[in-house]
mmCIF file of C-alpha atoms in Angstrom:
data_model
loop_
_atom_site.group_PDB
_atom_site.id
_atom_site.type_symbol
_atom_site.label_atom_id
_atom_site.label_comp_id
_atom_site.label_asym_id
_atom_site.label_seq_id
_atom_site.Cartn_x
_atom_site.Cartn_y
_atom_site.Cartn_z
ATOM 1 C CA UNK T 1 175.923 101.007 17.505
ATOM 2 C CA UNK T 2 173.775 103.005 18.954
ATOM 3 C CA UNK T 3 171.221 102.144 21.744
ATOM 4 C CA UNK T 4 168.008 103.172 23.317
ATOM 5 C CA UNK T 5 167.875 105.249 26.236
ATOM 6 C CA UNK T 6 166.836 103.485 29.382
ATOM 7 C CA UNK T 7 163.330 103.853 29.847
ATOM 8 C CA UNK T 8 162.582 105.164 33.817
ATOM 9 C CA UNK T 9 159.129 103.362 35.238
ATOM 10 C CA UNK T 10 157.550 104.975 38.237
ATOM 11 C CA UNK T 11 155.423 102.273 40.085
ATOM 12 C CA UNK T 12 151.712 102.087 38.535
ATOM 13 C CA UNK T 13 152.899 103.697 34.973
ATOM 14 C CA UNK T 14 152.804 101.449 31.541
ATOM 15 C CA UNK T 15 156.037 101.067 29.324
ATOM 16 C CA UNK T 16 156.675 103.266 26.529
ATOM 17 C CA UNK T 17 156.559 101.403 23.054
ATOM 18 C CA UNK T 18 158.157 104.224 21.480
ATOM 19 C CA UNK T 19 161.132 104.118 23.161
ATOM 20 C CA UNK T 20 160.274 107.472 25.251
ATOM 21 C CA UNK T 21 160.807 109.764 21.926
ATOM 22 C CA UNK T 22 158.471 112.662 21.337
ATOM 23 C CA UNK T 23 158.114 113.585 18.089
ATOM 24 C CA UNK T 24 159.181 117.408 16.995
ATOM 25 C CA UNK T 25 156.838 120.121 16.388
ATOM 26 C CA UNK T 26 157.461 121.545 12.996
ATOM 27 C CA UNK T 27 158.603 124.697 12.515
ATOM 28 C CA UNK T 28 156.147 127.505 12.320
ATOM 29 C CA UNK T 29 156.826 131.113 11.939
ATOM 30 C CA UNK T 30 155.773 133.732 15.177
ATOM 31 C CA UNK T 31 153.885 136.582 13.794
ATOM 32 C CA UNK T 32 153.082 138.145 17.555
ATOM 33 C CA UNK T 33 154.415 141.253 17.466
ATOM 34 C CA UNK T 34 156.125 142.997 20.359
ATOM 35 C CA UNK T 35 157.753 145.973 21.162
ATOM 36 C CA UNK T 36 161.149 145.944 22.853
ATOM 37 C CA UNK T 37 163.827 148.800 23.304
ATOM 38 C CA UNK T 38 166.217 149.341 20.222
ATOM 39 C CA UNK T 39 168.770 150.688 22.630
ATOM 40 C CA UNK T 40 168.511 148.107 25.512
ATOM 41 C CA UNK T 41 167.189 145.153 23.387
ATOM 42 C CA UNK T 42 166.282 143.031 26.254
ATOM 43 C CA UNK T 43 164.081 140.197 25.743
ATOM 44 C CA UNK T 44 161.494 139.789 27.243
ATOM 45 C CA UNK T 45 161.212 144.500 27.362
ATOM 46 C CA UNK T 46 161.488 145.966 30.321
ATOM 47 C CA UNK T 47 158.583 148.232 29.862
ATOM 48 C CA UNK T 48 156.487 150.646 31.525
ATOM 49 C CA UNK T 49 153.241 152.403 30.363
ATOM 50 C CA UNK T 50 152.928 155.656 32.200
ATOM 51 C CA UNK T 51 149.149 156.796 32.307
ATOM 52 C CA UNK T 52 149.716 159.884 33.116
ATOM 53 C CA UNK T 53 151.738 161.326 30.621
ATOM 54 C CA UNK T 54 150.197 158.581 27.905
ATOM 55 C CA UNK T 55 153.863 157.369 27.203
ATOM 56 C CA UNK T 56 155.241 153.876 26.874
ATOM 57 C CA UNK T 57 158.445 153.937 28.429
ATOM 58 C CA UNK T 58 161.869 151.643 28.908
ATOM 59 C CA UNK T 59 162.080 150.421 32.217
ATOM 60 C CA UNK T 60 165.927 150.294 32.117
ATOM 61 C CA UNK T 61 167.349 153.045 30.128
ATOM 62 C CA UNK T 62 164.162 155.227 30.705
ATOM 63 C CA UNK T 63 164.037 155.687 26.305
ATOM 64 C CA UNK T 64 160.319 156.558 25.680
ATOM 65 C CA UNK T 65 158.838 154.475 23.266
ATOM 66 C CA UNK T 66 155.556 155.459 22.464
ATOM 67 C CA UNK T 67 152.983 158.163 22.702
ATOM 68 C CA UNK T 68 148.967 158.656 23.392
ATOM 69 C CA UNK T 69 148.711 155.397 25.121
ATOM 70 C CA UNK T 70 145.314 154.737 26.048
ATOM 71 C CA UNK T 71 144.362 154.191 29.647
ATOM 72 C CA UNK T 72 142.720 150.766 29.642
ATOM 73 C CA UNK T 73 141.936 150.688 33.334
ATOM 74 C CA UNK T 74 138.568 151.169 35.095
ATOM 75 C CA UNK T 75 137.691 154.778 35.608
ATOM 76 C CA UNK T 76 134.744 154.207 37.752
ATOM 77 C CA UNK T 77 136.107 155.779 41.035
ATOM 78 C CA UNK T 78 134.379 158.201 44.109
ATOM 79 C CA UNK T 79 135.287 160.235 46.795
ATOM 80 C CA UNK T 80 132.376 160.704 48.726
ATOM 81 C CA UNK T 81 134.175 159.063 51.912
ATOM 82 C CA UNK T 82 136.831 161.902 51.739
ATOM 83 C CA UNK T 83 134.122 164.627 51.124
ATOM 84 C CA UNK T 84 133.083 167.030 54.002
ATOM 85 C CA UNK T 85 129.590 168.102 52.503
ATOM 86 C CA UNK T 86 128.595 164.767 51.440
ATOM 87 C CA UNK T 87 128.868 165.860 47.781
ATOM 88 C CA UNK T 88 129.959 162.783 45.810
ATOM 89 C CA UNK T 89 131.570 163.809 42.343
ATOM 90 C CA UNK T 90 131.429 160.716 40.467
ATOM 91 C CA UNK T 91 130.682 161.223 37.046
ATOM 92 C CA UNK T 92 127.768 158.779 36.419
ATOM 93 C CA UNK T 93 125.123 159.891 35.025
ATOM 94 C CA UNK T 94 124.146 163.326 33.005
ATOM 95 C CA UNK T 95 125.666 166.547 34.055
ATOM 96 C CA UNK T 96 123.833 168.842 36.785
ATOM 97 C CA UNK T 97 121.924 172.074 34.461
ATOM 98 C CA UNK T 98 122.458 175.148 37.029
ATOM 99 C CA UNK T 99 119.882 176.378 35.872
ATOM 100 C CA UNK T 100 117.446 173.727 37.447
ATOM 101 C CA UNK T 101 117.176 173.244 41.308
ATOM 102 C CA UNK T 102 116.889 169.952 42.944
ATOM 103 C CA UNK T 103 118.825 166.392 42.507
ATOM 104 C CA UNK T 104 117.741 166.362 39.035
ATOM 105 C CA UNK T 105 118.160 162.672 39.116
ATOM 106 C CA UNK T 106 113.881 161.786 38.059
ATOM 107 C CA UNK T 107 113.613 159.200 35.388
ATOM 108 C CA UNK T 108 111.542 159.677 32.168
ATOM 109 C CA UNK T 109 109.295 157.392 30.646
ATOM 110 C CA UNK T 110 108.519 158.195 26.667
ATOM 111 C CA UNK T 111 105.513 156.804 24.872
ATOM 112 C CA UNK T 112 107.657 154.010 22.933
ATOM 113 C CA UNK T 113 105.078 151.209 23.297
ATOM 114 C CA UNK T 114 103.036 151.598 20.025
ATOM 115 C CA UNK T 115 99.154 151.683 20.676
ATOM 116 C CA UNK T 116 99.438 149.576 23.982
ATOM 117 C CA UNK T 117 99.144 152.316 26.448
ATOM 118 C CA UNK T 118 100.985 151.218 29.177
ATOM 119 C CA UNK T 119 103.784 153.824 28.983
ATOM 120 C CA UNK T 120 101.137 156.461 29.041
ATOM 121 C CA UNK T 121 99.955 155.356 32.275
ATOM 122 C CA UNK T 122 103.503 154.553 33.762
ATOM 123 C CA UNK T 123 104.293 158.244 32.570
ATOM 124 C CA UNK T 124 101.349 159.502 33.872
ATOM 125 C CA UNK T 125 102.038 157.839 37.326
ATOM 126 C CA UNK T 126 105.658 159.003 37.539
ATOM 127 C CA UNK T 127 104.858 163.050 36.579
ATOM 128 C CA UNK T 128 102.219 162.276 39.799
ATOM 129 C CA UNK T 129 105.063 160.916 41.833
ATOM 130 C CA UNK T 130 107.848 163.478 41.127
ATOM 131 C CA UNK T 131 105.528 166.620 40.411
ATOM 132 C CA UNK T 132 107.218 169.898 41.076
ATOM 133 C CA UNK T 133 105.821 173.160 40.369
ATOM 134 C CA UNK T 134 108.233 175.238 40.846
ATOM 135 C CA UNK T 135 110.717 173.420 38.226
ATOM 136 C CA UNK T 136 107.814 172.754 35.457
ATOM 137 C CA UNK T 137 107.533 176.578 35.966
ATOM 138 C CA UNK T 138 110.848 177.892 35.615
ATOM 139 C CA UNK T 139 110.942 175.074 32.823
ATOM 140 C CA UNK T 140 108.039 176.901 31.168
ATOM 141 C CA UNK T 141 110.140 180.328 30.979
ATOM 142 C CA UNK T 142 112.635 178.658 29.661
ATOM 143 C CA UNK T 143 111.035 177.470 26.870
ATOM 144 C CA UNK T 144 109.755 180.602 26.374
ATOM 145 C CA UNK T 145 112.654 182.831 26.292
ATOM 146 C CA UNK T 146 114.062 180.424 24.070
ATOM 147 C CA UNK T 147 111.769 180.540 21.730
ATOM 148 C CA UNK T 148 111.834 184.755 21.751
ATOM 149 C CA UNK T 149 115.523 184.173 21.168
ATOM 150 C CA UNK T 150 115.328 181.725 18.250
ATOM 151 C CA UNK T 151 112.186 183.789 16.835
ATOM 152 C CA UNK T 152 115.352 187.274 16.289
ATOM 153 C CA UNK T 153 118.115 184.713 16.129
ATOM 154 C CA UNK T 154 119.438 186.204 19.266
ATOM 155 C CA UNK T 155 122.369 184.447 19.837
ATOM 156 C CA UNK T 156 122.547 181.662 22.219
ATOM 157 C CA UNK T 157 125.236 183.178 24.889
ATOM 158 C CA UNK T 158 122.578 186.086 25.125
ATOM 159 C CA UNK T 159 119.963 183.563 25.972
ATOM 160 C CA UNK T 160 121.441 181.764 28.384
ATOM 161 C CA UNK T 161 122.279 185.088 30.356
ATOM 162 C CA UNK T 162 118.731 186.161 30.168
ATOM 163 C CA UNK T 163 117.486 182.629 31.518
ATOM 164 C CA UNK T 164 120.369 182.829 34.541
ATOM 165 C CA UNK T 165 118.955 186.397 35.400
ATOM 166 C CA UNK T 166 114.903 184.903 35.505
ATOM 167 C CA UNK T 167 116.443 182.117 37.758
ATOM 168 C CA UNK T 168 117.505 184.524 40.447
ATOM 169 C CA UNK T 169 114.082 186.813 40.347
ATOM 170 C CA UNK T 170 112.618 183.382 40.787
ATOM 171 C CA UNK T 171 114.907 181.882 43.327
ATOM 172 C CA UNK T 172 114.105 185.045 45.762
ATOM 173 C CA UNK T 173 110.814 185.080 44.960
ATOM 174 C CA UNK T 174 110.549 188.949 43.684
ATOM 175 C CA UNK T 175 108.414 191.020 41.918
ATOM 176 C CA UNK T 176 105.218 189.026 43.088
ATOM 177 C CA UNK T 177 102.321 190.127 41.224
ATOM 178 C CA UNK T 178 104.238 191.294 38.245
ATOM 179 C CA UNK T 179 103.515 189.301 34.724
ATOM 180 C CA UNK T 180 106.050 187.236 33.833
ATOM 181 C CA UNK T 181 105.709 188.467 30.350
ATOM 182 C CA UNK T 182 107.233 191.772 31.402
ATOM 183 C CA UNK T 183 109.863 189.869 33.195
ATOM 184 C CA UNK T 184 110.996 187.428 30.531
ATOM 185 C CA UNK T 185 111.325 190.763 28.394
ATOM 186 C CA UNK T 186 113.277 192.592 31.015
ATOM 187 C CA UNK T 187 115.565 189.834 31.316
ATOM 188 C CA UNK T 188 116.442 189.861 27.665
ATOM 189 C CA UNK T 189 116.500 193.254 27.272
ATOM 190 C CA UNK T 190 119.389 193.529 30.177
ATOM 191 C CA UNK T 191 120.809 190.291 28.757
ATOM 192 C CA UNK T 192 121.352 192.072 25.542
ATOM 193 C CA UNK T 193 122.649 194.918 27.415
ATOM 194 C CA UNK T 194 125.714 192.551 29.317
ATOM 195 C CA UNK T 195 126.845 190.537 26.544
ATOM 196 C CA UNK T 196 127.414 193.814 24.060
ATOM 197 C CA UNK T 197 124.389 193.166 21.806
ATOM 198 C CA UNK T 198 121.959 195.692 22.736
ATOM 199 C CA UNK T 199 118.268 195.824 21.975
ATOM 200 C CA UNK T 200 116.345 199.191 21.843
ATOM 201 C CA UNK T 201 113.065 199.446 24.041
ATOM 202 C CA UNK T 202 111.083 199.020 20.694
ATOM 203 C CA UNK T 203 113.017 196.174 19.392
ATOM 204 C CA UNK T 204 111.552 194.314 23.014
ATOM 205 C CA UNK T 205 108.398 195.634 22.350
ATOM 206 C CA UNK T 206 108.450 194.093 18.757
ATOM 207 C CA UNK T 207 109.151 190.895 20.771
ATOM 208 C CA UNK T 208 108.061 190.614 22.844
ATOM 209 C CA UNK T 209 104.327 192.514 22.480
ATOM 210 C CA UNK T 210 105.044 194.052 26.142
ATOM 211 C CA UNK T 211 104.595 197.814 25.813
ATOM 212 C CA UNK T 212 107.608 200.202 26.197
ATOM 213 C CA UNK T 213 106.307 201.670 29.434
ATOM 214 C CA UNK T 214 106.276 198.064 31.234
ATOM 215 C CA UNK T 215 109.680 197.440 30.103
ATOM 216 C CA UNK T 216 110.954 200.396 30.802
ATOM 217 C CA UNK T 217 109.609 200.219 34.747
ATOM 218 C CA UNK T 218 110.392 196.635 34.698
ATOM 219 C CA UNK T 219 113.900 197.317 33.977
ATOM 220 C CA UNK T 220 114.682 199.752 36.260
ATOM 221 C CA UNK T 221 113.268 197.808 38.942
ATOM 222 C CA UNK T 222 115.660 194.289 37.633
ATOM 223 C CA UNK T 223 118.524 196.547 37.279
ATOM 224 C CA UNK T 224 118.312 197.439 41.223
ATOM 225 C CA UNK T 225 117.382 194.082 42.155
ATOM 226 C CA UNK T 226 120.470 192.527 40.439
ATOM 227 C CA UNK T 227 122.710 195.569 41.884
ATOM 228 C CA UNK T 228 121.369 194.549 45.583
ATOM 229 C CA UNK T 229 121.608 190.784 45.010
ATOM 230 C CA UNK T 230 125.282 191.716 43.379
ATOM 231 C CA UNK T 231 126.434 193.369 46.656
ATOM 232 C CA UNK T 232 125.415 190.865 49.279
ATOM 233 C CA UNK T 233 127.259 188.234 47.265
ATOM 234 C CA UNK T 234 130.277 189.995 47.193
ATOM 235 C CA UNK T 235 130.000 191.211 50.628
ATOM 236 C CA UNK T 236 129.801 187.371 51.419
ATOM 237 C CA UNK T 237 133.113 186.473 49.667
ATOM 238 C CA UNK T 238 134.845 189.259 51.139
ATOM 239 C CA UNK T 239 133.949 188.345 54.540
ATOM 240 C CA UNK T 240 134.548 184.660 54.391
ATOM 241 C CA UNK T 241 138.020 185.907 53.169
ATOM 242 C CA UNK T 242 138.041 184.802 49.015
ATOM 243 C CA UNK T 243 138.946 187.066 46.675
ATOM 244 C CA UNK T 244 135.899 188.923 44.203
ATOM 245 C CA UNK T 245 136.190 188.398 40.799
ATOM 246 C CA UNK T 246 135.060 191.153 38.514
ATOM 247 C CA UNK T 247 134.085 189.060 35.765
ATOM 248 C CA UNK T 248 131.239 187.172 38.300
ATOM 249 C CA UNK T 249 129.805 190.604 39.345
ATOM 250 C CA UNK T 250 127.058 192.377 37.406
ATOM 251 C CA UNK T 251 127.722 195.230 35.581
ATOM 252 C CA UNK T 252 124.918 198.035 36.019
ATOM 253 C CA UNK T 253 124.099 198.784 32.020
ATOM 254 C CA UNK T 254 124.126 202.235 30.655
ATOM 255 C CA UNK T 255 121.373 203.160 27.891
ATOM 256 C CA UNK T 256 122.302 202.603 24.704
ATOM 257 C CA UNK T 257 124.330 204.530 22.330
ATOM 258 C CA UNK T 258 124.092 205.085 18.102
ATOM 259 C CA UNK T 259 127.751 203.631 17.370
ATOM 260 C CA UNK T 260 126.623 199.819 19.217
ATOM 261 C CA UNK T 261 123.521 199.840 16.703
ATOM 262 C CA UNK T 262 125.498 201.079 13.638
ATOM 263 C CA UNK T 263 127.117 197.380 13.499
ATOM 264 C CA UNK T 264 123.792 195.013 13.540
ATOM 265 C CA UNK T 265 121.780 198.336 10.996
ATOM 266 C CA UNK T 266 124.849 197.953 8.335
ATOM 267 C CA UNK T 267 125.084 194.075 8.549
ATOM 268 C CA UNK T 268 121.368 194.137 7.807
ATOM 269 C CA UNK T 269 121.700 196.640 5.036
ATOM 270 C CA UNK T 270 124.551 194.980 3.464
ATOM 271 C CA UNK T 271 127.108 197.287 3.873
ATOM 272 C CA UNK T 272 130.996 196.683 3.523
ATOM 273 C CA UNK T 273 133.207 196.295 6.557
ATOM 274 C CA UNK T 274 134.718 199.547 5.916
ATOM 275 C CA UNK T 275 131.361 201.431 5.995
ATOM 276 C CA UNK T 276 130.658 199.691 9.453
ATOM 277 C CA UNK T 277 133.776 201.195 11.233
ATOM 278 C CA UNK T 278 133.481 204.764 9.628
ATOM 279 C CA UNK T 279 129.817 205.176 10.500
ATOM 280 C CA UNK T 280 130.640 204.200 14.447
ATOM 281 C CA UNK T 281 133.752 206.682 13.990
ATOM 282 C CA UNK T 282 131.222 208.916 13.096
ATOM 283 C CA UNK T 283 128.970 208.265 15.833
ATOM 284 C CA UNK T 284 131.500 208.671 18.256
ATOM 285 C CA UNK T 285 132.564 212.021 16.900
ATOM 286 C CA UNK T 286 128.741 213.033 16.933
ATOM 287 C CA UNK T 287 128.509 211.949 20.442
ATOM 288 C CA UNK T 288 131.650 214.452 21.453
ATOM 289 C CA UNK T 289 130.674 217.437 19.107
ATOM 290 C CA UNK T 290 127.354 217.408 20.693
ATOM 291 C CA UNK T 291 125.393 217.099 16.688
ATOM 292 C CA UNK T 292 122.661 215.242 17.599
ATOM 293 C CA UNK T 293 122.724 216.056 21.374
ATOM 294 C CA UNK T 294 118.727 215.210 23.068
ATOM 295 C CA UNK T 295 118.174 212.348 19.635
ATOM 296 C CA UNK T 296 117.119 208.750 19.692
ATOM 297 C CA UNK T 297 120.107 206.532 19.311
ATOM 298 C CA UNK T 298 117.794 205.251 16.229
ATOM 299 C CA UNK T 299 117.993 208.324 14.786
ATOM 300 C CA UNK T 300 121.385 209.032 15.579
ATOM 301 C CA UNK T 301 122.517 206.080 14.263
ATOM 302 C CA UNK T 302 120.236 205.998 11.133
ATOM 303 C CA UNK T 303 121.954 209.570 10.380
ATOM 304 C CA UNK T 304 125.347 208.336 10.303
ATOM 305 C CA UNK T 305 125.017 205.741 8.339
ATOM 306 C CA UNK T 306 123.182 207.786 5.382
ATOM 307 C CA UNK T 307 125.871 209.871 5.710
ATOM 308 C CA UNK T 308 128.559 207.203 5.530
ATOM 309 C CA UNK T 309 127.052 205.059 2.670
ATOM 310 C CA UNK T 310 127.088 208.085 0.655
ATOM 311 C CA UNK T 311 130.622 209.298 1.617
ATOM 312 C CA UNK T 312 131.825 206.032 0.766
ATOM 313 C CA UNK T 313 130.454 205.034 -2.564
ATOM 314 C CA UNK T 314 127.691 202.338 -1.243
ATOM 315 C CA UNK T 315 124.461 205.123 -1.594
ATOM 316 C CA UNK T 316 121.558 203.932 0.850
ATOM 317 C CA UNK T 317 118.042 205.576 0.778
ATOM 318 C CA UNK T 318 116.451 207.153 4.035
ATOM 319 C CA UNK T 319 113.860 204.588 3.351
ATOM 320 C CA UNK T 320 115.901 201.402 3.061
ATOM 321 C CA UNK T 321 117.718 202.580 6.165
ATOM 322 C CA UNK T 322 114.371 203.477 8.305
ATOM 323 C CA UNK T 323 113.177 199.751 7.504
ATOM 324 C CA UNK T 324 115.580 198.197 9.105
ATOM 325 C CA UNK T 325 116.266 201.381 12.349
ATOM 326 C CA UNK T 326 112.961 201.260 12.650
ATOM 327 C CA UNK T 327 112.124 204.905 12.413
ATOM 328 C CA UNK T 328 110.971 207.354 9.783
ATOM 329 C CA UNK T 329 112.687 208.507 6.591
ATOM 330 C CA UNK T 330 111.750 211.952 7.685
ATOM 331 C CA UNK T 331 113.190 211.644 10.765
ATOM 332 C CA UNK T 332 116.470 210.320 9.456
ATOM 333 C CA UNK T 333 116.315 212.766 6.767
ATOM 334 C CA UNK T 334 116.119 215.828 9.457
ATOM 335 C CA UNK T 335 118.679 214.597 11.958
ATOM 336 C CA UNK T 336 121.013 213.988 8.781
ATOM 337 C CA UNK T 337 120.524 217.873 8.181
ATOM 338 C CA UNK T 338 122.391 218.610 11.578
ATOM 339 C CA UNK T 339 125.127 216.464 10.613
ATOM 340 C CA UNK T 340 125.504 217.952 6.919
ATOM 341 C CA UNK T 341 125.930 221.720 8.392
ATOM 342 C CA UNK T 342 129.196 220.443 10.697
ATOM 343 C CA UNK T 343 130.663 217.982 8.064
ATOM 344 C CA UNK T 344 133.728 219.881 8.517
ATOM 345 C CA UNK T 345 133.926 218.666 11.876
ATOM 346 C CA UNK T 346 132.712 215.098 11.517
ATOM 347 C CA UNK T 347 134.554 213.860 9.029
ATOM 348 C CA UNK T 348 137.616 212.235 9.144
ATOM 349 C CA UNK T 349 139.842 213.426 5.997
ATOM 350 C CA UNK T 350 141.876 210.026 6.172
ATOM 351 C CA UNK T 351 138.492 208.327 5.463
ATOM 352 C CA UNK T 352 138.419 210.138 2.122
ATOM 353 C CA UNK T 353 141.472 210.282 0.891
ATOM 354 C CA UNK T 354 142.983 207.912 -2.034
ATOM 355 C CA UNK T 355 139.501 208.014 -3.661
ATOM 356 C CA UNK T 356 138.233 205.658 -0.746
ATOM 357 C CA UNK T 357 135.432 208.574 -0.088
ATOM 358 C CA UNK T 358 134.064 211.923 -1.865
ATOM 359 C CA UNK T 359 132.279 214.763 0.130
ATOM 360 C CA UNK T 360 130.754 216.103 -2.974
ATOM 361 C CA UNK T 361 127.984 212.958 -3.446
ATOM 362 C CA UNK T 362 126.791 213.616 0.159
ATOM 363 C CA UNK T 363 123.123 214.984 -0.879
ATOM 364 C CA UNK T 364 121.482 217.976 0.862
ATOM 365 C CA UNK T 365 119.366 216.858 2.755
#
């Protein structure tokens, strides 16, 4: 027979009725999932998420578990106590534009108020409070040599470059008294120049609306401003012992020759891929044979490319080409003539042969 259990009663605690039992929980399944080591198979796992590397990793046999773990922890950390020019790199907030000078920490106010008003006035009391004139200005070229970009679809690498070369004729305060029309197209015409996309003087002037004489002084007087400002800086990393690197110098541009303009004047004409490398091939070859020796690199490169579309089956008029070189037919049509009489010379025979080309449809003249 069997008997209770004797029932233990601490001073200041009721009897049990039930005897003491407590009932059983029923049985319910465990759906948490967790991840444990299929080589180890310890229980509870032994594991260890490495941040670094993003893996999940056994603690005991060192078998990695998992990949691309995300780093859950709080990022929010500084080190301006362990910084020597009290330069604190903690990323909050936006990113510094080097092309702006100051803090660049203001805060802007937008008119999102509806017909109220107040914003105006708070906006109006903060441009008051944080006016600079010498940032709304550079902001103001900005904006315009952006908008001279967008208006050729310059690309935006090109832009940039031209807006980095205003900031230093601004930053040392040169070329007082000059209009900063003339600079802005200076600027772009040299920033054409360093990134391998180069403008003629005419193509600025088309532009820009500066004539070709301003641009012309203006960019001979940037060009030795940039070369000066080019040599101090490296002078200064040489002496405080760093090493220069070529790629932050500036380049001093050269003018501009036919087989750089032959790309962007077949693109626009619609020519084939071919055409574009055998009219620079034949620009170059002009340049050495001396064909066209004392000619606009318009012309020049207007010539080659009659000649070209012809020799290669895609026929171009001297009109459709002096549209888009920006030059006369006539013009084209004479400096082709100089070309025609040393054909011999010029062209390639590998650009004719297997019916690719045919010297008999090049015209006379």
């Amino acid at each position: 027979m069997a008997t209770a259990a004797a029932q233990v009663i601490l001073p200041g605690m009721l009897p049990d009725p039930a005897g003491g039992a407590t009932p059983e929980e029923p049985w319910r399944e465990n759906l948490n999932m967790q991840m444990i080591c299929r080589d180890c198979k310890e229980f509870p796992p032994n594991l260890v998420e490495e941040f670094s590397s993003g893996d999940m990793v056994c603690g005991s046999c060192g078998l990695v578990l998992g990949d691309r773990i995300v780093d859950t922890r709080s990022e929010w950390r500084t080190f301006s106590n362990d910084d020597q020019g009290n330069d604190d790199p903690s990323r909050v907030g936006d990113g510094a534009n080097p092309l702006l000078n100051g803090s660049q920490l203001q805060t802007s106010i937008s008119f999102g108020d509806g017909s109220s008003g107040r914003s105006r006035e708070l906006h109006r009391a903060q441009n008051k409070a944080t006016h600079d004139k010498a940032t709304k200005g550079l902001l103001a070229a900005y904006k315009e040599i952006g908008a001279l970009c967008d208006a050729w679809t310059i690309p935006k690498n090109i832009s940039d470059t031209a807006k980095h070369l205003f900031k230093m004729v601004d930053d040392a305060k040169a070329f007082k008294g000059k209009s900063q029309d003339a600079i802005i197209a200076g600027c772009i015409f040299i920033a054409c120049r360093q990134c391998g996309n180069p403008r003629t003087f005419r193509e600025i002037f088309a532009l820009t609306n500066v004539s070709k004489k301003e641009i012309g002084r203006i960019f001979k007087a940037l060009e030795k401003f940039f070369a000066a400002q080019n040599k101090v800086r490296m002078d200064a990393v040489v002496q405080s012992g760093g090493i220069v690197n070529p790629s932050d110098s500036y380049n001093t541009t050269t003018s501009t020759q036919a087989q750089e303009l032959c790309v962007r004047f077949c693109s626009h004409l619609g020519l084939s891929a071919k055409c574009t490398l055998v009219s620079q091939d034949l620009a170059d070859r002009m340049t050495s044979v001396g064909a066209l020796a004392g000619r606009s690199p318009l012309s020049a490169a207007g010539a080659c490319i009659y000649m070209v579309s012809y020799l290669m089956k895609q026929p171009k008029t001297a009109k459709e080409i002096a549209a888009v070189a920006g030059v006369s037919d006539g013009t084209i049509r004479t400096a082709y003539k100089f070309l025609y009489a040393k054909k011999d010379q010029l062209i390639d025979p590998d650009w004719v042969k297997d019916g690719k080309g045919d010297m008999k449809l090049l015209p006379l003249s």
